[in-house]
Amino acid sequence: MKHERTSGNEFDFIDWVKTKLGKLPPEVLVGPGDDCAVIHYANDDQILLKTDSLLEGVHVQFSDPAKPGYATPEQAGYKVMARSISDVAAMGGVPCYATIATALPQGRGPAFREGLLAGLQRAAHAHNTFIIGGDTKSWSADDKLVLSVHLFGDMQGFHPVLRSGAREGDAIFVTGELGGSILGKHVSFAPRVGEGRWFASVHAHAMIDLSDGLSGDLLHICKASGVGALIEAEKLPVSKDALILEKRDGMSALEHALHDGEDFELLVCIAREKADEVQKTWPFATKLTRIGTVTEKAGGLRISHGGKKQPLPIKAYEHEL
Amino acid sequence: MKHERTSGNEFDFIDWVKTKLGKLPPEVLVGPGDDCAVIHYANDDQILLKTDSLLEGVHVQFSDPAKPGYATPEQAGYKVMARSISDVAAMGGVPCYATIATALPQGRGPAFREGLLAGLQRAAHAHNTFIIGGDTKSWSADDKLVLSVHLFGDMQGFHPVLRSGAREGDAIFVTGELGGSILGKHVSFAPRVGEGRWFASVHAHAMIDLSDGLSGDLLHICKASGVGALIEAEKLPVSKDALILEKRDGMSALEHALHDGEDFELLVCIAREKADEVQKTWPFATKLTRIGTVTEKAGGLRISHGGKKQPLPIKAYEHEL
């Protein structure tokens, strides 16, 4: 496994694109830079549009089951659809319809494309999402698979929970357990759609799904909201897979939980005065853990460990192969 | 130039995908297989979703200006956005918002990506369409560019004009001139959005944009509508570029007009009794030509030339490099 640091390019690119797009019309409530774009469509519906892609050799590899990042075609299809659904979940929305763009290397055979479609459908069906169109183009056998999902969702009466709404004093929660997803969860995670809806229903201030890793995604929220954050190391829900990796690579389980990408859990900021009630009334089997507090911007991102506060390093690891 | 025949794969693949998708919900008025998917959304709005992709080495090449298919990054961006807009136009719809998925080879430099975005925006702005989000992932310098556009449009009060509505006796019209687009029009065409809206306003029976070539796209309409067609060779609006190619490659200008892909003109079927009125009231500078008649299915696709009718060969050429 090669745990490559995400190059600055991707994030810089989004910032750069934003500067080039000019003024968006007023019905575009959220443009580039959040989990989804949000459009105030006719009659108070709020529509979500999300685009995500899976690149062979970057996000998955099909050739060697013994090596990290291996996925069957079915898992690859599942992953890219579930990633997009996770982004809709991170706004508190409901996924509805998907179209698929595929660049398919020639000669992969029918089982390969049937696997992709079966995985896409498995993720879609699990969340009442319908694949309603797409575009398949074949290219040289030397080229690699690109699978893009375009997802249409809506808010069905709720307001979208943005990255930019966190306020000083908010309690920070995370669903599930963190770290080590490369051992399997990165292709088998369940997008937290119901959970995201519930957070929208209790008027969470800010939300994001953990694709870049807790530290990187928390930074996204802090930047967008103009705040800092303090994470309590002892409270982090460290996954079993993070513990397994600790024994293998010498990076601590805590570091895996803080920085590994592709957990696809929800990171949520909620008004302090609601925090106890949220924990008491949480209706899901999914674990919910309060891991920290939103602080003033000047504090930056910090982590407390054994009573000692220090800056939280931002690693934003992604599972690039 | 290599004029490759489109492999059967792409069309077969769509048919195959349709068999795998299962039953779509009733609000999905049009699923895979037309120019766009159509959703009957809340309060009688009809929404269009379209996905299209451009693959380096298949649809454009960036390396050799002397060879066919060459495009600047700006032209490539323009092309993929304009292709999608053309599909919305072919339903009579209005393009509104776009998201972009990009697989970007490393090391292409800032001018390359700025060119792509500038071209995407030029096509979008020409049709009041806003780029509101997207996803950019980089991969190896050895990999190639994939640029996918996801377009959201709507019908704004009109009914979408499908491929499936052609009826025996309908007059067949085409906009613009046909053939030879590889000489430049394939990256510079103007999607016929206003014209498509107008055809929807006069209740055209069926419509498609010419991406696969007249013969192939007419076949799509005939198959979807369960009809045949008779094209009059003498009436075809043959482009100057088709005449130029005739001198170069020995294929007649008529054959280029019939089979060359990527003209992105509209092919429209209109009730016979409206045909004269349509020609009289046509409000656009774009040429409009009546080129034939929808016939019974048993007749198949035919062409009359010098008073002689014969089967129209289906070549469905595409500009694959």
XYZ file of C-alpha atoms in Angstrom:
642
model
C 0.000 0.000 0.000
C 1.183 3.449 -0.820
C -0.485 6.007 1.322
C 0.037 9.048 -0.850
C -0.677 12.422 0.476
C -3.365 14.130 -1.566
C -1.558 16.678 -3.625
C -2.431 20.281 -2.953
C -3.739 20.365 -6.496
C -7.219 19.115 -5.910
C -8.111 21.625 -3.224
C -6.304 24.480 -4.909
C -8.054 23.582 -8.116
C -11.490 24.031 -6.554
C -10.483 27.422 -5.185
C -9.119 28.376 -8.557
C -12.237 27.197 -10.378
C -14.386 29.248 -8.007
C -12.499 32.392 -8.952
C -13.114 31.679 -12.619
C -16.814 30.933 -12.504
C -17.944 34.471 -12.013
C -21.156 35.374 -10.294
C -23.653 32.559 -10.025
C -27.352 33.348 -10.208
C -29.206 33.825 -6.899
C -31.060 30.508 -7.113
C -27.720 28.694 -6.843
C -27.580 28.609 -3.053
C -24.328 26.630 -2.940
C -21.790 26.461 -5.761
C -18.462 24.613 -5.894
C -16.732 23.804 -2.620
C -19.352 22.084 -0.477
C -20.402 18.432 -0.579
C -23.052 19.171 -3.212
C -24.257 22.128 -5.210
C -27.655 23.357 -4.053
C -30.263 24.994 -6.256
C -33.381 26.673 -5.039
C -35.680 25.310 -7.708
C -39.297 26.222 -8.418
C -41.689 26.237 -5.468
C -39.212 26.037 -2.621
C -37.702 22.689 -3.537
C -33.994 22.594 -2.919
C -32.178 20.384 -5.379
C -28.756 18.847 -4.818
C -26.336 18.026 -7.631
C -23.221 15.971 -7.014
C -20.536 14.623 -9.319
C -17.893 12.117 -8.313
C -15.492 9.888 -10.215
C -13.535 6.719 -9.644
C -10.236 6.342 -11.504
C -8.633 2.947 -11.982
C -5.112 2.986 -10.613
C -5.923 5.901 -8.292
C -8.931 4.796 -6.259
C -9.049 1.087 -7.020
C -6.995 -1.505 -8.845
C -8.384 -4.644 -10.423
C -5.256 -6.647 -11.074
C -3.900 -7.975 -7.788
C -6.144 -9.182 -4.952
C -3.122 -9.329 -2.674
C -2.376 -5.633 -2.981
C -4.167 -2.716 -1.317
C -6.865 -0.917 -3.169
C -7.957 -4.104 -4.897
C -11.619 -4.142 -5.766
C -13.826 -6.339 -7.855
C -15.710 -4.494 -10.594
C -18.829 -4.871 -8.459
C -17.104 -3.204 -5.525
C -15.808 -0.407 -7.743
C -19.336 0.283 -9.006
C -20.654 0.185 -5.460
C -17.928 2.522 -4.241
C -18.412 5.346 -6.718
C -22.192 5.378 -6.299
C -21.940 5.149 -2.516
C -19.381 8.003 -2.440
C -21.812 10.300 -4.221
C -24.698 9.220 -2.028
C -22.509 9.949 0.992
C -22.070 13.530 -0.235
C -25.827 13.962 -0.507
C -26.129 12.483 2.992
C -23.616 15.069 4.208
C -26.066 17.848 3.277
C -28.979 16.044 4.930
C -30.512 15.334 1.539
C -32.223 12.432 -0.180
C -30.583 10.881 -3.252
C -33.064 10.351 -6.097
C -31.635 9.812 -9.586
C -28.235 9.044 -11.035
C -26.649 9.145 -14.438
C -23.366 7.390 -15.129
C -20.476 8.340 -17.422
C -18.105 5.502 -18.222
C -14.802 5.418 -20.080
C -14.439 1.671 -20.581
C -11.208 0.081 -21.815
C -11.850 -2.358 -24.638
C -11.481 -6.055 -24.028
C -12.548 -6.182 -20.391
C -15.399 -8.492 -21.296
C -19.035 -8.697 -20.239
C -18.405 -9.852 -16.651
C -16.463 -6.666 -15.983
C -19.183 -4.272 -17.120
C -21.908 -6.395 -15.563
C -20.019 -6.209 -12.293
C -19.718 -2.431 -12.489
C -23.423 -2.029 -13.164
C -24.404 -4.528 -10.467
C -22.359 -2.596 -7.892
C -23.732 0.755 -9.023
C -27.217 -0.636 -8.689
C -26.628 -2.252 -5.320
C -25.591 1.078 -3.812
C -28.368 2.943 -5.621
C -31.121 0.516 -4.663
C -30.069 0.536 -1.032
C -31.011 4.212 -1.005
C -34.029 4.280 -3.330
C -31.952 5.883 -6.042
C -32.622 5.151 -9.696
C -30.077 5.036 -12.489
C -31.911 6.808 -15.286
C -29.302 7.367 -17.943
C -25.698 7.654 -18.838
C -23.046 7.555 -21.418
C -20.636 4.724 -22.099
C -17.635 5.252 -24.319
C -14.967 2.687 -24.978
C -11.330 3.481 -25.434
C -8.083 1.618 -25.930
C -7.366 -1.526 -23.921
C -4.252 0.300 -22.677
C -6.398 2.983 -21.096
C -7.999 2.707 -17.700
C -11.508 2.746 -16.363
C -13.122 6.051 -15.388
C -16.528 5.800 -13.797
C -18.361 9.025 -12.949
C -21.620 9.292 -11.086
C -23.832 12.330 -11.375
C -26.374 12.353 -8.627
C -29.557 14.352 -8.328
C -31.050 14.660 -4.877
C -33.320 16.958 -2.970
C -33.938 18.227 0.523
C -37.627 17.311 0.810
C -38.492 20.088 3.200
C -35.261 20.332 5.188
C -32.568 22.935 4.860
C -29.212 21.698 3.614
C -26.519 21.455 6.283
C -23.472 23.223 4.868
C -19.800 23.167 5.772
C -19.951 26.842 6.600
C -22.367 26.892 9.548
C -20.168 25.831 12.482
C -20.126 28.272 15.407
C -17.797 28.687 18.330
C -18.926 26.438 21.158
C -20.601 23.811 18.946
C -20.187 20.190 19.944
C -18.427 18.080 17.307
C -19.805 14.602 16.669
C -18.749 11.792 14.413
C -20.679 8.690 13.339
C -19.215 5.181 13.289
C -15.536 4.357 13.800
C -12.500 5.858 12.145
C -9.347 4.728 10.380
C -8.037 1.813 8.390
C -10.724 1.838 5.733
C -8.223 0.649 3.134
C -8.599 -2.823 4.700
C -12.088 -3.039 3.244
C -14.473 -0.352 4.391
C -13.460 1.908 1.510
C -15.446 -0.335 -0.834
C -18.129 -1.546 1.563
C -19.159 1.461 3.660
C -22.804 2.364 4.100
C -23.518 6.019 3.277
C -25.162 7.664 6.295
C -28.268 8.913 4.522
C -30.740 8.381 7.377
C -28.291 9.799 9.864
C -27.643 12.854 7.695
C -31.385 13.489 7.375
C -31.724 13.241 11.109
C -28.942 15.786 11.651
C -30.736 18.134 9.232
C -33.956 17.601 11.200
C -32.290 18.695 14.448
C -30.769 21.728 12.688
C -27.124 20.729 12.914
C -24.928 23.742 12.142
C -22.382 22.120 9.829
C -21.724 18.698 8.328
C -19.289 16.945 5.998
C -18.624 13.337 5.096
C -15.173 12.000 5.866
C -13.548 11.301 2.539
C -10.190 13.028 3.023
C -9.809 11.966 6.651
C -10.936 13.567 9.894
C -8.143 16.154 10.052
C -8.534 17.244 6.438
C -12.308 17.334 6.496
C -12.410 19.154 9.819
C -10.140 21.718 8.197
C -12.680 22.108 5.394
C -15.378 22.877 7.954
C -13.153 25.255 9.928
C -12.089 27.144 6.825
C -15.629 27.401 5.483
C -17.017 28.466 8.861
C -14.187 30.734 9.977
C -13.638 28.813 13.224
C -11.114 26.593 14.969
C -11.616 23.218 16.625
C -10.352 21.175 19.523
C -10.474 17.381 19.202
C -10.121 15.132 22.264
C -7.879 12.247 21.293
C -9.184 9.928 24.023
C -12.714 10.205 22.697
C -12.011 9.293 19.078
C -13.816 6.083 18.044
C -10.814 4.196 16.696
C -11.738 1.289 14.421
C -10.433 -2.254 14.685
C -8.870 -1.827 11.281
C -6.891 1.158 12.545
C -5.539 -1.094 15.315
C -4.612 -3.768 12.792
C -2.767 -1.231 10.641
C -0.913 0.117 13.689
C 0.727 -3.277 14.102
C 1.661 -3.372 10.463
C 2.983 0.046 9.609
C 4.026 1.650 12.863
C 1.695 4.578 12.447
C -0.456 4.720 15.573
C -4.119 3.721 15.502
C -4.902 7.268 16.605
C -3.054 8.677 13.637
C -4.961 6.340 11.343
C -8.244 7.494 12.888
C -7.244 11.132 12.482
C -5.869 11.047 8.977
C -6.983 7.996 6.990
C -9.332 8.829 4.156
C -12.503 7.191 2.960
C -14.284 6.390 6.197
C -17.389 8.080 4.802
C -18.683 8.780 8.267
C -20.377 12.090 9.070
C -18.619 14.844 10.977
C -21.231 17.150 12.470
C -21.247 20.386 14.455
C -24.256 20.966 16.701
C -25.163 23.770 19.075
C -23.670 23.012 22.506
C -27.020 23.303 24.255
C -28.473 20.575 22.047
C -25.602 18.135 22.417
C -26.947 16.058 25.307
C -30.389 15.842 23.754
C -28.864 14.702 20.460
C -27.006 11.895 22.178
C -30.093 10.885 24.158
C -32.476 10.797 21.220
C -30.105 9.370 18.586
C -32.268 6.709 16.946
C -29.676 4.746 14.930
C -27.632 1.626 15.592
C -24.671 3.537 14.126
C -22.317 4.704 16.840
C -22.404 8.441 17.612
C -19.464 9.999 19.458
C -18.865 13.503 20.712
C -15.222 14.119 19.925
C -14.594 17.802 20.468
C -15.626 21.416 20.374
C -15.640 24.224 17.851
C -13.380 27.039 19.052
C -12.481 30.507 17.919
C -10.641 30.801 14.653
C -7.427 32.032 16.248
C -7.039 28.710 18.055
C -6.698 26.851 14.790
C -7.099 23.082 14.781
C -5.880 21.472 17.969
C -5.949 18.101 19.621
C -5.865 17.400 23.356
C -4.076 14.251 24.432
C -3.418 13.347 28.053
C -4.509 16.823 29.081
C -2.041 18.479 26.694
C -3.258 20.580 23.780
C -1.252 20.769 20.596
C -1.821 21.700 16.966
C -3.569 19.005 14.937
C -1.431 18.167 11.936
C -3.403 18.104 8.692
C -2.433 15.153 6.589
C -5.468 14.605 4.408
C -4.351 11.174 3.380
C -6.269 9.608 0.581
C -6.138 6.100 -0.641
C -4.192 6.766 -3.741
C -2.475 3.633 -4.963
C -7.850 10.786 -40.424
C -9.264 7.469 -39.480
C -12.975 7.371 -39.888
C -13.772 4.460 -37.622
C -17.137 2.935 -37.628
C -18.775 3.192 -34.240
C -18.586 -0.249 -32.762
C -21.895 -1.933 -32.127
C -20.920 -1.899 -28.490
C -22.137 1.504 -27.526
C -25.668 1.044 -28.799
C -25.900 -2.547 -27.633
C -24.627 -1.456 -24.256
C -27.487 1.007 -23.818
C -30.009 -1.696 -24.719
C -28.339 -4.061 -22.301
C -28.251 -1.485 -19.500
C -31.960 -0.850 -20.025
C -32.715 -4.509 -19.454
C -30.749 -4.423 -16.203
C -32.226 -1.305 -14.655
C -35.552 -2.821 -13.741
C -38.702 -0.798 -13.485
C -38.178 2.925 -13.113
C -40.600 4.940 -10.993
C -43.505 6.634 -12.798
C -42.090 10.143 -12.440
C -39.178 9.111 -14.694
C -40.879 9.916 -17.998
C -37.842 9.015 -20.106
C -35.027 6.731 -18.984
C -31.910 5.654 -20.893
C -32.011 5.703 -24.685
C -33.237 9.185 -25.606
C -31.188 12.385 -25.811
C -31.836 13.147 -22.147
C -33.552 11.525 -19.217
C -36.778 13.317 -18.279
C -38.234 13.538 -14.788
C -41.645 14.836 -13.940
C -40.599 16.766 -10.879
C -42.799 18.520 -8.329
C -45.520 20.839 -9.651
C -45.447 19.859 -13.303
C -41.871 20.889 -13.989
C -40.140 18.521 -16.331
C -36.449 18.214 -15.608
C -33.825 16.996 -18.090
C -30.625 15.244 -17.049
C -27.843 14.596 -19.519
C -24.366 13.126 -19.163
C -21.722 13.182 -21.854
C -17.980 12.610 -21.880
C -15.002 13.513 -23.996
C -12.092 11.068 -24.093
C -8.635 12.142 -25.214
C -7.465 9.960 -28.066
C -11.040 9.061 -28.992
C -12.860 12.357 -29.496
C -9.960 14.791 -29.630
C -6.184 14.722 -29.643
C -3.957 17.467 -28.322
C -0.580 16.494 -29.720
C -0.535 17.184 -33.451
C -2.255 20.203 -35.022
C -1.649 18.704 -38.458
C -3.693 15.602 -37.757
C -7.477 15.249 -37.656
C -9.257 15.496 -34.381
C -6.776 18.045 -33.101
C -8.249 20.407 -30.594
C -6.874 22.988 -28.236
C -7.842 22.447 -24.595
C -10.243 25.361 -24.996
C -11.918 23.664 -27.949
C -12.135 20.364 -26.077
C -13.872 22.053 -23.166
C -16.197 23.842 -25.553
C -16.986 20.621 -27.383
C -18.036 18.501 -24.436
C -20.242 21.226 -22.967
C -21.771 22.044 -26.347
C -22.458 18.334 -27.013
C -24.495 18.078 -23.822
C -26.309 21.320 -24.533
C -27.115 19.968 -27.981
C -28.799 16.960 -26.371
C -30.956 19.230 -24.226
C -31.760 21.225 -27.365
C -32.838 17.982 -29.048
C -35.620 17.595 -26.464
C -36.695 21.232 -26.863
C -35.374 22.025 -23.408
C -33.412 24.801 -21.756
C -29.979 24.039 -20.275
C -29.552 25.505 -16.785
C -26.738 24.111 -14.642
C -23.707 21.916 -15.222
C -21.295 19.968 -13.077
C -18.006 18.696 -14.470
C -16.026 15.536 -13.712
C -12.406 15.630 -14.807
C -9.704 12.973 -14.840
C -6.652 15.156 -15.409
C -3.232 13.718 -16.277
C -0.513 15.202 -14.109
C 1.960 17.596 -15.616
C -0.248 19.223 -18.214
C 0.289 22.586 -16.582
C -1.991 25.484 -15.767
C -2.589 26.625 -19.370
C -4.120 23.246 -20.165
C -6.676 23.272 -17.371
C -7.375 26.964 -17.836
C -8.092 26.237 -21.478
C -10.492 23.422 -20.632
C -12.398 25.588 -18.185
C -12.463 28.566 -20.538
C -13.970 26.385 -23.279
C -16.503 24.827 -20.933
C -17.526 28.288 -19.839
C -17.704 29.722 -23.336
C -20.221 27.059 -24.369
C -22.118 27.343 -21.095
C -22.333 31.138 -21.101
C -23.540 31.189 -24.702
C -26.614 29.356 -23.451
C -27.137 30.924 -20.007
C -25.852 27.783 -18.356
C -23.921 27.936 -15.092
C -21.159 25.612 -13.978
C -21.997 25.070 -10.327
C -19.748 22.244 -9.213
C -17.613 19.332 -10.140
C -14.894 16.984 -9.256
C -11.312 17.073 -10.461
C -9.022 14.119 -9.905
C -5.509 13.864 -11.201
C -3.915 10.679 -12.420
C -0.668 9.589 -13.974
C 0.946 11.668 -16.690
C 0.705 8.524 -18.859
C -3.074 8.537 -18.560
C -5.377 10.595 -20.714
C -7.901 13.322 -20.160
C -11.530 12.403 -19.486
C -13.946 15.302 -19.231
C -17.579 14.578 -18.352
C -20.368 17.098 -18.298
C -23.514 16.562 -16.331
C -26.224 18.918 -17.450
C -29.432 19.848 -15.700
C -32.094 21.433 -17.858
C -35.816 21.874 -17.858
C -38.724 22.233 -20.241
C -40.158 25.506 -18.896
C -43.700 24.712 -19.899
C -43.138 22.751 -23.095
C -43.385 19.019 -23.548
C -40.125 17.265 -24.395
C -39.837 16.141 -28.004
C -38.782 12.493 -27.897
C -37.248 10.172 -30.447
C -40.296 7.974 -30.276
C -43.039 10.273 -31.584
C -42.532 10.108 -35.361
C -45.652 9.095 -37.330
C -46.133 7.855 -40.854
C -46.512 10.792 -43.200
C -44.490 13.241 -41.086
C -42.214 15.627 -42.923
C -38.529 15.255 -42.004
C -36.521 18.446 -41.564
C -32.902 19.110 -40.783
C -31.224 22.314 -39.613
C -27.963 23.648 -41.034
C -25.696 21.763 -43.442
C -24.359 18.252 -43.195
C -21.070 16.419 -43.488
C -17.369 17.032 -43.056
C -17.526 18.306 -39.489
C -14.117 16.793 -38.765
C -12.638 19.740 -40.667
C -13.619 21.993 -37.775
C -17.322 22.102 -37.025
C -16.962 19.207 -34.544
C -15.312 21.618 -32.107
C -17.028 24.838 -33.115
C -20.689 23.977 -33.737
C -23.464 26.015 -32.145
C -25.989 23.852 -30.282
C -29.454 24.555 -31.698
C -31.128 25.499 -28.418
C -33.428 28.225 -29.743
C -34.341 26.095 -32.750
C -35.104 23.083 -30.542
C -37.358 25.202 -28.304
C -39.151 26.440 -31.372
C -39.735 22.886 -32.619
C -41.156 22.009 -29.204
C -43.433 25.061 -29.413
C -44.885 23.871 -32.730
C -45.348 20.363 -31.324
C -42.837 18.530 -33.494
C -43.438 14.792 -33.222
C -39.834 13.600 -32.854
C -36.379 15.135 -32.651
C -32.737 14.104 -32.253
C -29.411 15.879 -32.608
C -27.025 14.537 -35.224
C -24.081 13.142 -33.349
C -23.753 9.723 -35.012
C -24.561 11.002 -38.505
C -27.832 11.424 -40.360
C -28.265 7.746 -41.276
C -27.496 6.466 -37.787
C -29.562 9.063 -35.975
C -32.494 8.646 -38.354
C -32.321 4.955 -37.499
C -32.584 5.840 -33.799
C -35.784 7.776 -34.496
C -37.222 5.045 -36.735
C -36.485 2.311 -34.198
C -37.875 4.303 -31.289
C -40.990 5.330 -33.243
C -41.611 2.058 -35.073
C -41.548 3.705 -38.492
C -39.522 3.829 -41.696
C -38.220 6.852 -43.604
C -37.521 8.009 -47.124
C -34.773 10.605 -47.619
C -34.481 12.570 -50.869
C -30.810 12.748 -51.773
C -31.217 15.835 -53.951
C -32.621 17.824 -51.055
C -29.850 17.154 -48.543
C -28.061 20.343 -47.470
C -24.499 19.239 -48.224
C -21.861 21.334 -46.486
C -18.824 22.896 -48.125
C -16.651 20.751 -45.905
C -18.301 17.605 -47.268
C -17.345 18.815 -50.772
C -13.781 19.418 -49.651
C -13.559 15.927 -48.187
C -14.990 14.404 -51.360
C -11.958 15.637 -53.258
C -9.624 14.232 -50.653
C -10.926 10.810 -49.831
C -13.050 9.709 -52.761
C -16.146 9.281 -50.618
C -18.879 11.395 -52.199
C -20.068 14.591 -50.560
C -23.509 12.990 -50.359
C -22.093 10.071 -48.398
C -20.351 12.481 -46.057
C -23.629 14.336 -45.524
C -25.450 11.079 -44.858
C -22.965 9.386 -42.579
C -20.459 11.790 -41.018
C -20.928 12.240 -37.302
C -20.870 15.303 -35.105
C -22.801 17.812 -37.169
C -24.937 18.521 -34.087
C -27.783 19.732 -36.253
C -31.378 18.844 -35.380
C -33.305 16.166 -37.258
C -37.021 16.752 -36.745
C -40.248 15.012 -37.726
C -43.319 17.234 -38.033
C -46.916 16.490 -39.005
C -47.237 16.733 -42.786
C -50.051 19.278 -42.598
C -47.825 21.647 -40.605
C -44.802 21.377 -42.860
C -45.463 24.371 -45.117
C -46.358 26.570 -42.183
C -43.184 25.551 -40.389
C -41.048 26.560 -43.343
C -42.932 29.817 -43.745
C -42.718 30.884 -40.115
C -39.186 29.615 -39.345
C -37.672 32.581 -37.490
C -33.969 31.653 -37.461
C -31.018 32.476 -39.689
C -30.084 28.782 -39.482
C -30.977 26.951 -42.673
C -34.010 24.643 -42.443
C -34.449 21.956 -45.095
C -37.195 19.448 -45.691
C -35.322 16.297 -46.637
C -37.838 13.481 -46.610
C -40.874 11.721 -45.225
C -41.626 9.256 -42.457
C -42.995 6.029 -43.960
C -44.413 2.799 -42.692
C -42.058 0.584 -40.751
C -42.015 -2.136 -43.386
C -40.354 0.240 -45.845
C -37.308 0.554 -43.629
C -34.872 3.385 -44.246
C -34.619 4.332 -47.894
C -33.093 7.041 -50.010
C -34.363 8.293 -53.372
C -31.751 9.425 -55.852
C -32.531 10.395 -59.424
C -36.033 9.013 -58.982
C -34.745 5.631 -57.813
C -35.442 4.418 -54.280
C -32.972 2.172 -52.521
C -32.172 1.117 -48.969
C -30.222 3.701 -47.006
C -27.055 2.117 -45.686
C -26.492 2.802 -41.998
C -22.906 3.687 -41.340
C -23.057 5.696 -38.176
C -19.548 6.981 -38.599
C -18.106 8.751 -35.635
C -14.975 10.752 -35.406
C -12.918 8.263 -33.572
C -9.266 8.952 -34.045
